[in-house]
mmCIF file of C-alpha atoms in Angstrom:
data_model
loop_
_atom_site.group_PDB
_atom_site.id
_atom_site.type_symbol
_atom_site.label_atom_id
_atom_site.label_comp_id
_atom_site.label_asym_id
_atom_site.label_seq_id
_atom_site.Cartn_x
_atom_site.Cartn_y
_atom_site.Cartn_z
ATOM 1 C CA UNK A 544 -0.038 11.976 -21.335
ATOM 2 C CA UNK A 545 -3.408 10.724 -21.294
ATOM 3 C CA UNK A 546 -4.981 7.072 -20.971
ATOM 4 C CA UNK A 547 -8.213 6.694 -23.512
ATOM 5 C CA UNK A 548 -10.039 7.163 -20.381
ATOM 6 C CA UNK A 549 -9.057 10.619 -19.459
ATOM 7 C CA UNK A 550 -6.751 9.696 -16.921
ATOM 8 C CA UNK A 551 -2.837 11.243 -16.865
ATOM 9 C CA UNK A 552 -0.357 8.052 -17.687
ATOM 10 C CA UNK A 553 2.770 8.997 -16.298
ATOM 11 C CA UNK A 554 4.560 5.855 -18.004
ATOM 12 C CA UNK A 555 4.975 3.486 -20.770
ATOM 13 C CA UNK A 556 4.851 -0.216 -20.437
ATOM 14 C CA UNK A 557 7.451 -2.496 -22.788
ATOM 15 C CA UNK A 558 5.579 -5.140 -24.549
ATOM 16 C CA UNK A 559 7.993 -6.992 -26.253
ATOM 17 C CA UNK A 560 9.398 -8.655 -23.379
ATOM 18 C CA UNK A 561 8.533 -12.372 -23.348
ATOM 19 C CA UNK A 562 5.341 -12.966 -20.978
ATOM 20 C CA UNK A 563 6.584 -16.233 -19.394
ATOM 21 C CA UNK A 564 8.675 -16.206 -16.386
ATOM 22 C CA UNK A 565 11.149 -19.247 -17.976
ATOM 23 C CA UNK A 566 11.703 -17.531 -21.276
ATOM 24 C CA UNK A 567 12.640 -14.218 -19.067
ATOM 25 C CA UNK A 568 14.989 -16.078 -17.178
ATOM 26 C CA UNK A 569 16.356 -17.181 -19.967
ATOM 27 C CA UNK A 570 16.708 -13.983 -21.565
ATOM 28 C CA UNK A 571 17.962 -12.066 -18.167
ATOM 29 C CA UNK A 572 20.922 -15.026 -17.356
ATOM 30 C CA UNK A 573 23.114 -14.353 -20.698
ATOM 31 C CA UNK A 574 21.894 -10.653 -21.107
ATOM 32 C CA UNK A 575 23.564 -10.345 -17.285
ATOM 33 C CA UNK A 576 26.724 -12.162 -18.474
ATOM 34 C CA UNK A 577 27.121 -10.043 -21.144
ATOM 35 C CA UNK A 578 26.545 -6.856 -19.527
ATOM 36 C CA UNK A 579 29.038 -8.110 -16.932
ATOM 37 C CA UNK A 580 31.463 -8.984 -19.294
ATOM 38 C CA UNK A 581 30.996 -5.821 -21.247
ATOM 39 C CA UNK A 582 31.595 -3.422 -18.171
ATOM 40 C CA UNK A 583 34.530 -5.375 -16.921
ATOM 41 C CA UNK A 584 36.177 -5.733 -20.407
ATOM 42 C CA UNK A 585 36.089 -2.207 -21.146
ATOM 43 C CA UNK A 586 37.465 -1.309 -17.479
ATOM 44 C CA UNK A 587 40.165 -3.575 -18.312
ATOM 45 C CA UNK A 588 40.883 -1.740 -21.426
ATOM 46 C CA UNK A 589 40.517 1.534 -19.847
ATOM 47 C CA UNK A 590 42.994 0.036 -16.774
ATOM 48 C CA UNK A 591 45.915 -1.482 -18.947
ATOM 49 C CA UNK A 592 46.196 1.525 -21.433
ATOM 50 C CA UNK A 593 46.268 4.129 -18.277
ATOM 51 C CA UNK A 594 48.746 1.734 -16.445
ATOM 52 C CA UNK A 595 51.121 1.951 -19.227
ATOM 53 C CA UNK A 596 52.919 4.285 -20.679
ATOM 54 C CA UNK A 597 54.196 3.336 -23.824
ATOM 55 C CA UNK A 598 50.211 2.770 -24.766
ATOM 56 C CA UNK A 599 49.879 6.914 -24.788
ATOM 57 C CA UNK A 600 49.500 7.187 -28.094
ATOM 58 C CA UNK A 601 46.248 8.706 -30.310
ATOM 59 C CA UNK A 602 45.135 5.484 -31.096
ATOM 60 C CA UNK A 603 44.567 3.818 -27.295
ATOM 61 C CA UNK A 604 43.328 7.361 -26.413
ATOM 62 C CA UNK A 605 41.228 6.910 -28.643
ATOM 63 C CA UNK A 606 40.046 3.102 -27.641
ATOM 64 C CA UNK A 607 39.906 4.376 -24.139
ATOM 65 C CA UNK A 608 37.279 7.054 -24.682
ATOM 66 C CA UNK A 609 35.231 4.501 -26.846
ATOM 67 C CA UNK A 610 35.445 2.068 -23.886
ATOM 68 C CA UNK A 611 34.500 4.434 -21.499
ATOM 69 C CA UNK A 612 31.620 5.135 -23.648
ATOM 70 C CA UNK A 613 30.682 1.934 -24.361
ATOM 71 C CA UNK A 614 30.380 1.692 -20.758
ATOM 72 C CA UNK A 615 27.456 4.442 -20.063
ATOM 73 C CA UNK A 616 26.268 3.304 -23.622
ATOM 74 C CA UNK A 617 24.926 0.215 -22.450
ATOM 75 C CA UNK A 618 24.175 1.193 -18.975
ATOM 76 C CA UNK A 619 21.530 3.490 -20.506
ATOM 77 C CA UNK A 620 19.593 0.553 -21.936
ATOM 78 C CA UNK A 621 20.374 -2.540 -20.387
ATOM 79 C CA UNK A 622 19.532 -2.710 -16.750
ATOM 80 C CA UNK A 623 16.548 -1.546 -17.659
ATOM 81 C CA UNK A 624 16.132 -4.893 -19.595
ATOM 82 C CA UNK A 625 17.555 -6.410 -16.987
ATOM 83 C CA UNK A 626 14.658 -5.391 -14.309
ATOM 84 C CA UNK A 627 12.183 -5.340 -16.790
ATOM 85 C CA UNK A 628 12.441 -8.930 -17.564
ATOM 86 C CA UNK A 629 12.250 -9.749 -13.747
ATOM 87 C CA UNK A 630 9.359 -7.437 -13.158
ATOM 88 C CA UNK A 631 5.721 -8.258 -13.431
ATOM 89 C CA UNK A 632 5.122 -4.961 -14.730
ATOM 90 C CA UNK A 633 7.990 -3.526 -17.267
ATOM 91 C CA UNK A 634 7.492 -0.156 -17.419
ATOM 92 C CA UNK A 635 9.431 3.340 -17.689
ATOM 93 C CA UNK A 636 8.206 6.878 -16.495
ATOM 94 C CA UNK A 637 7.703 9.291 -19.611
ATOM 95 C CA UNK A 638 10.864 11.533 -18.023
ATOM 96 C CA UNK A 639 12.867 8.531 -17.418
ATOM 97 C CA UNK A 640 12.263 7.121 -21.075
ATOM 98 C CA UNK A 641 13.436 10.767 -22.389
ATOM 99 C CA UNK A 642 16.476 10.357 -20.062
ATOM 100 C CA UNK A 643 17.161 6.985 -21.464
ATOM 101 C CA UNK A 644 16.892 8.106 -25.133
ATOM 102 C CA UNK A 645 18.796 11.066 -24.479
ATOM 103 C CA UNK A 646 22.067 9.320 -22.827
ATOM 104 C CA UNK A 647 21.343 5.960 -25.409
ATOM 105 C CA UNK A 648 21.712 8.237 -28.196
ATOM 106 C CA UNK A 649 24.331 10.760 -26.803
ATOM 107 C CA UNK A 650 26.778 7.771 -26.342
ATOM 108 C CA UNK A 651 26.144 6.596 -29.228
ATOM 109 C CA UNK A 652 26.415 9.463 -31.844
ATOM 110 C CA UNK A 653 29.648 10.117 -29.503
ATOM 111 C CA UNK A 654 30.797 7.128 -30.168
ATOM 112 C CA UNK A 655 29.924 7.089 -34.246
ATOM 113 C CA UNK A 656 31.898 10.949 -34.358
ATOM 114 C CA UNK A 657 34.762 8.776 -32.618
ATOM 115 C CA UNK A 658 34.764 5.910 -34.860
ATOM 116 C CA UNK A 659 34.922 9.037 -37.809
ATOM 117 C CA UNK A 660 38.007 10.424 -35.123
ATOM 118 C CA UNK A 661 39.958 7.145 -35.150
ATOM 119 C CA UNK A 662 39.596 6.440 -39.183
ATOM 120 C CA UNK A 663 41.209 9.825 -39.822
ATOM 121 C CA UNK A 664 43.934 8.745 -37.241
ATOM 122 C CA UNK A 665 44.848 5.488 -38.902
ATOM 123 C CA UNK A 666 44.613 7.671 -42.355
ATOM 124 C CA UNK A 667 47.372 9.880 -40.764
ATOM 125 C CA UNK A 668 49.388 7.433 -39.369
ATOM 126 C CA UNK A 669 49.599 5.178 -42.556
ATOM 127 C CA UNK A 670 49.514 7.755 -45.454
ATOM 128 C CA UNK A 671 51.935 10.538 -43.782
ATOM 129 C CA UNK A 672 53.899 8.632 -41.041
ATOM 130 C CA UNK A 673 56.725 11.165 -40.908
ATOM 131 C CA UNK A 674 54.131 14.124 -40.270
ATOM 132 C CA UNK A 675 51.752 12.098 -38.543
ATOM 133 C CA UNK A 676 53.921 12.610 -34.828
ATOM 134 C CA UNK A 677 53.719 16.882 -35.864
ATOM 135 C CA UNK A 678 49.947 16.650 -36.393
ATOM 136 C CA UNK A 679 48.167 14.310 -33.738
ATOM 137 C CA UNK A 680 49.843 15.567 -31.159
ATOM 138 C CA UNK A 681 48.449 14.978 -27.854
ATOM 139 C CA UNK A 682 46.553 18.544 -27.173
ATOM 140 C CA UNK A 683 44.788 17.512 -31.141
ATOM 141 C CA UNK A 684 43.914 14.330 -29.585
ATOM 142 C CA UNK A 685 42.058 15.682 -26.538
ATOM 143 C CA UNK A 686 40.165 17.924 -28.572
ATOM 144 C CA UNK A 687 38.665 15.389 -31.419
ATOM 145 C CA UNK A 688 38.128 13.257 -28.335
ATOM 146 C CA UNK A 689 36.312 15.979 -26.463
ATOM 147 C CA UNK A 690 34.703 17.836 -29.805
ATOM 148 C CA UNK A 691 33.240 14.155 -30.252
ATOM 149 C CA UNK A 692 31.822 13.947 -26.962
ATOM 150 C CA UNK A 693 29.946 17.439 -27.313
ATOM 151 C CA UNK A 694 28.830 16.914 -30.583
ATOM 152 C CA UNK A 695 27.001 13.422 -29.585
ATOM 153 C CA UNK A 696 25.452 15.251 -26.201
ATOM 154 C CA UNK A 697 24.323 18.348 -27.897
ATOM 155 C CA UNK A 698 22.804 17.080 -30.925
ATOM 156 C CA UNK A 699 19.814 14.627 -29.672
ATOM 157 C CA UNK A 700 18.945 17.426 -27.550
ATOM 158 C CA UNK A 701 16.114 19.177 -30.124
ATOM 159 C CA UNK A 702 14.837 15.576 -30.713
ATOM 160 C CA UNK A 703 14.461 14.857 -26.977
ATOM 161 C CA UNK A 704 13.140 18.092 -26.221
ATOM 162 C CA UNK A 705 10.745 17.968 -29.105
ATOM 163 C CA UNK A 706 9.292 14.794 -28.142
ATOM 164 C CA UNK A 707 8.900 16.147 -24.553
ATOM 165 C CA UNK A 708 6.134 18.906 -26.116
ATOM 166 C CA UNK A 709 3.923 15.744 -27.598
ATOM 167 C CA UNK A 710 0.896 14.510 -26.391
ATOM 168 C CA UNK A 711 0.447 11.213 -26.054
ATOM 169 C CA UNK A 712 -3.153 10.416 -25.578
ATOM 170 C CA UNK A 713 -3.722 6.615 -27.230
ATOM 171 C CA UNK A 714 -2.025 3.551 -26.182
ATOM 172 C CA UNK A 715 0.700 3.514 -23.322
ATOM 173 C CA UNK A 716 2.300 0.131 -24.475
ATOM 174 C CA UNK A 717 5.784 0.730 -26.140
ATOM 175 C CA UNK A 718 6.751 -2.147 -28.381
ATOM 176 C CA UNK A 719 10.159 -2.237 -27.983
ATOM 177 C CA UNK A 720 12.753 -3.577 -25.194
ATOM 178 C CA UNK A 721 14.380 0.012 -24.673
ATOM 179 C CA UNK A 722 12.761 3.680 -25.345
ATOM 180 C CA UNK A 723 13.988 4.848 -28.911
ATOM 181 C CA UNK A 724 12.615 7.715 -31.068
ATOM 182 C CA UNK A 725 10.447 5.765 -33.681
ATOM 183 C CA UNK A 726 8.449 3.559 -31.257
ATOM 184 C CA UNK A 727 8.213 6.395 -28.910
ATOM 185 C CA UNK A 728 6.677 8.686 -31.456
ATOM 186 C CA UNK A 729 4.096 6.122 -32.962
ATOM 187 C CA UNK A 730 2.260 6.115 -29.812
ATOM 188 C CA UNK A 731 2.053 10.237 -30.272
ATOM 189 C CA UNK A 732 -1.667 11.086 -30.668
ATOM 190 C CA UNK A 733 -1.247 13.659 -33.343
ATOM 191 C CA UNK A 734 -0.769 11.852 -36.404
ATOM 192 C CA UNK A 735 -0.126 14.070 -38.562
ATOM 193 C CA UNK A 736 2.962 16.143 -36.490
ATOM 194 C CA UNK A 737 4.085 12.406 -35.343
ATOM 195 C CA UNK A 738 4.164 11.538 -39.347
ATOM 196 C CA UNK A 739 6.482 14.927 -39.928
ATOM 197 C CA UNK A 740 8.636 14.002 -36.724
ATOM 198 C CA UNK A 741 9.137 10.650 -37.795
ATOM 199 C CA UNK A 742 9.894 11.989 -40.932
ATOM 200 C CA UNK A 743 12.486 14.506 -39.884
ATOM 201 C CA UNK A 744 14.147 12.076 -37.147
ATOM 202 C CA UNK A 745 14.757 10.002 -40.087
ATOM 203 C CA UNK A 746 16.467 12.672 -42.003
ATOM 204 C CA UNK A 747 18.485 13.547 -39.091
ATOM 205 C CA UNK A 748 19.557 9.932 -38.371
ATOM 206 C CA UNK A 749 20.519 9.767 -41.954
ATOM 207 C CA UNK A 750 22.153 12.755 -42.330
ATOM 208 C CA UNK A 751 24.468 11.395 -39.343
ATOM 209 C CA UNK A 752 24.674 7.988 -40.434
ATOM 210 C CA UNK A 753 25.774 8.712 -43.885
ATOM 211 C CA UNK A 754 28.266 11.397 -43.174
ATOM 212 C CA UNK A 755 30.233 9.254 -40.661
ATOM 213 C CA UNK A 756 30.148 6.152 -43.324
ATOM 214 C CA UNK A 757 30.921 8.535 -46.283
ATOM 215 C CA UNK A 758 34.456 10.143 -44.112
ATOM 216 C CA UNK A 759 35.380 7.047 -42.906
ATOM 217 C CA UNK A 760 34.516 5.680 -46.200
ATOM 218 C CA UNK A 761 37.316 8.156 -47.834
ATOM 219 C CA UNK A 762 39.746 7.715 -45.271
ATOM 220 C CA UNK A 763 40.244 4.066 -45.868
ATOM 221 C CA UNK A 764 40.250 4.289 -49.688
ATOM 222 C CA UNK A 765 43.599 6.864 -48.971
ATOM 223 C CA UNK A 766 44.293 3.582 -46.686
ATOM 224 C CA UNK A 767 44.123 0.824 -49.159
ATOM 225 C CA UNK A 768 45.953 3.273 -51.851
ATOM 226 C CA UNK A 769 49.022 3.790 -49.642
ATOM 227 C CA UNK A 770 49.010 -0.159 -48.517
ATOM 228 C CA UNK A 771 49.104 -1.179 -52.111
ATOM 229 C CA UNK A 772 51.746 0.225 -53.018
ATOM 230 C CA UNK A 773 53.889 -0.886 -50.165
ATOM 231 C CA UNK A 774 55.973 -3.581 -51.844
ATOM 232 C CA UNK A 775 56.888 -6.185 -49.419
ATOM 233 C CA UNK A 776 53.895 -8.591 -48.490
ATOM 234 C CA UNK A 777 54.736 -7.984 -44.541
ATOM 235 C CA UNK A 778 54.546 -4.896 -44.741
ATOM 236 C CA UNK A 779 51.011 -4.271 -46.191
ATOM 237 C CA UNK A 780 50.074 -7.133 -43.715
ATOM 238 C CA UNK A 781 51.720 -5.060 -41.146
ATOM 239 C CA UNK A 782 49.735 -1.763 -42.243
ATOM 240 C CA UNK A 783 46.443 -3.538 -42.554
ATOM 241 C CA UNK A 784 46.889 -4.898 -39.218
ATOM 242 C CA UNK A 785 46.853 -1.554 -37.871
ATOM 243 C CA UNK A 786 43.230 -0.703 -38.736
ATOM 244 C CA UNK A 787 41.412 -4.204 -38.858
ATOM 245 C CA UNK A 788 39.974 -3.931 -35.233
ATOM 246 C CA UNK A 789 38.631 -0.328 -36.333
ATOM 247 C CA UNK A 790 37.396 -1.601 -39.404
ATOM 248 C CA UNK A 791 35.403 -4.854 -38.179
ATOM 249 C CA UNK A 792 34.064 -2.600 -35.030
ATOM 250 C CA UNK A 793 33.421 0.046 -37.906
ATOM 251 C CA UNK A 794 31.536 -2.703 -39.668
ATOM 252 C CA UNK A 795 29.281 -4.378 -36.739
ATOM 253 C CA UNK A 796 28.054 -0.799 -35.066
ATOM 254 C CA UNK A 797 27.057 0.973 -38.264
ATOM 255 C CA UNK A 798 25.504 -2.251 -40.136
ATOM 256 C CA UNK A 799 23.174 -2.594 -37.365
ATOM 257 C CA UNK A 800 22.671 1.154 -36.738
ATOM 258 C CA UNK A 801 22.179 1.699 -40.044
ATOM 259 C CA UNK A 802 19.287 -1.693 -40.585
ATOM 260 C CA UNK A 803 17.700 0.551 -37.650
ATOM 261 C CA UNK A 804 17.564 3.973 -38.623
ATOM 262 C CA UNK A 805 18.232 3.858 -42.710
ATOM 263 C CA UNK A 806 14.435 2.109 -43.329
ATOM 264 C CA UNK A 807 12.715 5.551 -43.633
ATOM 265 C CA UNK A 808 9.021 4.502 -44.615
ATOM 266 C CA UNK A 809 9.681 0.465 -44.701
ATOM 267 C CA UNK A 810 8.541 -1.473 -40.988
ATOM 268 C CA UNK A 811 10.059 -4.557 -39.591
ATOM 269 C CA UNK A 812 7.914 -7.277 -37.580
ATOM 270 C CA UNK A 813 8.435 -6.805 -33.349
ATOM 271 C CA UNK A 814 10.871 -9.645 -33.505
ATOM 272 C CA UNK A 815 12.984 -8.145 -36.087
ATOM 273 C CA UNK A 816 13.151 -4.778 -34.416
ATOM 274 C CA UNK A 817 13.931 -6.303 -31.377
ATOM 275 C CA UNK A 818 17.027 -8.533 -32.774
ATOM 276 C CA UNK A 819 18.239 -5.645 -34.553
ATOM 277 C CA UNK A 820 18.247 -3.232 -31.297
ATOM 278 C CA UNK A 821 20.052 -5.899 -29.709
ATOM 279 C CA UNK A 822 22.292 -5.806 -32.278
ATOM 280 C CA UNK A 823 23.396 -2.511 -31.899
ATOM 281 C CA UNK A 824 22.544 -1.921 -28.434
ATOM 282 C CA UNK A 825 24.358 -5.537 -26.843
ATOM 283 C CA UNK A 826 25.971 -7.384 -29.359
ATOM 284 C CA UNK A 827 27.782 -4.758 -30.801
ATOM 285 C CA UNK A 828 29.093 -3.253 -27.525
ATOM 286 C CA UNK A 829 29.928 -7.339 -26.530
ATOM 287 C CA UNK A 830 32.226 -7.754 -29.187
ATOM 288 C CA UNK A 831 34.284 -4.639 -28.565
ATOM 289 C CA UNK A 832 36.578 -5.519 -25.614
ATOM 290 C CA UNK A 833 37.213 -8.781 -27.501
ATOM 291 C CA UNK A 834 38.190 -7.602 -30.845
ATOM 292 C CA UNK A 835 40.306 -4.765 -29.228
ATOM 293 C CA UNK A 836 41.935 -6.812 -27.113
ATOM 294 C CA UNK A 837 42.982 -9.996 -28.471
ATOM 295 C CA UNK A 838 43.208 -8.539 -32.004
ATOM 296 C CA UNK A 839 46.025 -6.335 -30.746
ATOM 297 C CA UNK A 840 48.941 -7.258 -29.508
ATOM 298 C CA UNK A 841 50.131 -4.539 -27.629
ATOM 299 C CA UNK A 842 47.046 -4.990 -25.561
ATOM 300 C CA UNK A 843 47.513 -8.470 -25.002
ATOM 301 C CA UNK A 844 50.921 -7.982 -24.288
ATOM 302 C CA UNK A 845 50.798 -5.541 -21.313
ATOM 303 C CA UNK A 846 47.745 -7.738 -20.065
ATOM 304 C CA UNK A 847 50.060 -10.448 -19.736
ATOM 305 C CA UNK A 848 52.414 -8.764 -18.380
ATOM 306 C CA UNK A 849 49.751 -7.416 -15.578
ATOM 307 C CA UNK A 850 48.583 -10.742 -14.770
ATOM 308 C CA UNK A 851 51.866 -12.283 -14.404
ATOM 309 C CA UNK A 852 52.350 -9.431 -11.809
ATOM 310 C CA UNK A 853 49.260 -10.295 -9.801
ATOM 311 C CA UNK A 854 50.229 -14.167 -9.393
ATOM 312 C CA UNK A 855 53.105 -13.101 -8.372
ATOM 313 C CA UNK A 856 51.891 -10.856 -5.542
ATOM 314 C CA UNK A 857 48.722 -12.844 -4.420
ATOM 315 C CA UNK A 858 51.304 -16.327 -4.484
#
């Protein structure tokens, strides 16, 4: 890349960090917190469901491979925050920004197939319960979990490797909080291949965005069909219950993912863009470990039972 001046910039500085030392503080004490909280919530998670046995099944498989990448999802973006709102100068080398978009987006299109993986387990589980034992069996389970994770590494790879061939010649300031395709690409210095790449990373992000919404889409309507016509009231409560933490963490990801990368030609202000990557990007991932925890009882439950164990030894 090169500065105006001729010069090779081997970086890119975030400018939508706030300038003042208070309002970073600010920022960096509940941004820590819930990084913190996020890590350790999802260990927990990741912990109880391993510990016991009886919580073997498909569905806290599943949970534990979308805490485990909720993890590494955050930890692509956030500590980088983190420093950068501590730092006098908040910048990113150009290979380390491709490294961050790469594992930021390979999490998270991981993460969106697995959200696709769990809604077709639920479908299974409520609309053919006698089969459903026959056909997510354990070895099926592994491989949607693992098909998932390949799909999500392997398919940001063109993109990232794309954006490696660019010049960027202009302006080195990135006006964003964490490297993403669209503000990395409006500081290319070929406008017209930037306008096509923009063009076609929008396609792509659509393409995903809208397939994953459309399955999981069709796999709750088979839900709601079966669950209506289930006569007793506790038992269509009891069904429901079953999918509402998939369905409200279905909800939060893809309604901020999709404010992000559904716009196509339409721009927000910096301050928008910013709140809605920390929608997606924090918020999101900070409301996980709570709704999957004490929205399920089992969960709960075997925490409980963990806890009592560890007064019990420490007193």
């Amino acid at each position: 890349m090169e500065s105006p001046n001729g010069t090779i910039a081997q970086e890119f500085i975030f400018s939508a960090f706030p300038y003042s030392w208070i309002q970073s503080v600010v920022c960096f004490v509940p941004l820590l917190f819930i990084y913190a909280f996020i890590v350790v919530g999802n260990l927990v998670i990741l912990t109880v469901v391993h510990l016991n046995t009886h919580l073997h099944t498909p569905m806290y498989v599943f949970i534990s491979a979308l805490s485990f990448l909720e993890i590494w999802y955050t930890t692509a973006t956030i500590p980088k925050m983190l420093s950068s709102l501590l730092s006098e100068r908040r910048s990113i080398s150009f290979n380390g920004c491709l490294l961050q978009m790469y594992f930021f987006h390979s999490t998270g299109i991981s993460e969106v197939c697995l959200l696709t993986a769990m809604a077709f387990d639920r479908y299974l589980a409520i609309c053919s319960p006698l089969h459903y034992p026959t056909i997510m069996t354990p070895k099926l389970c592994a491989q949607l979990t693992l098909s998932c994770c390949v799909c999500g590494f392997i398919t940001p790879l063109p993109e990232i490797v794309w954006i490696s061939t660019l010049p960027f010649c202009g302006s080195n300031h990135l006006e964003h909080i964490f490297c993403d395709f669209l503000p990395v690409l409006r500081l290319a210095c070929t406008d017209t291949r930037a306008i096509v790449m923009i063009q076609v990373v929008d396609v792509i992000h659509a393409v995903e965005i809208i397939t994953a919404v459309m399955l999981i889409f069709m796999s709750y309507i088979g839900i709601v069909a079966v669950i209506l016509r289930i006569r007793s009231a506790g038992g269509r409560r009891k069904a429901f219950s079953t999918c509402v933490s998939h369905l409200i963490v279905f909800l939060l990801f893809f309604g901020s993912v999709a404010l992000m990368y559904l716009r196509f030609s339409a721009t927000y202000s910096l301050f928008w863009d910013t709140a809605i990557a920390l929608a997606f990007a924090v918020l999101s991932p900070f409301f996980n470990p709570i709704i999957y925890s004490l929205r399920n009882k089992e969960i709960k439950d075997a925490l409980k039972k963990h806890l009592s164990q560890a007064k019990t030894w420490f007193w």
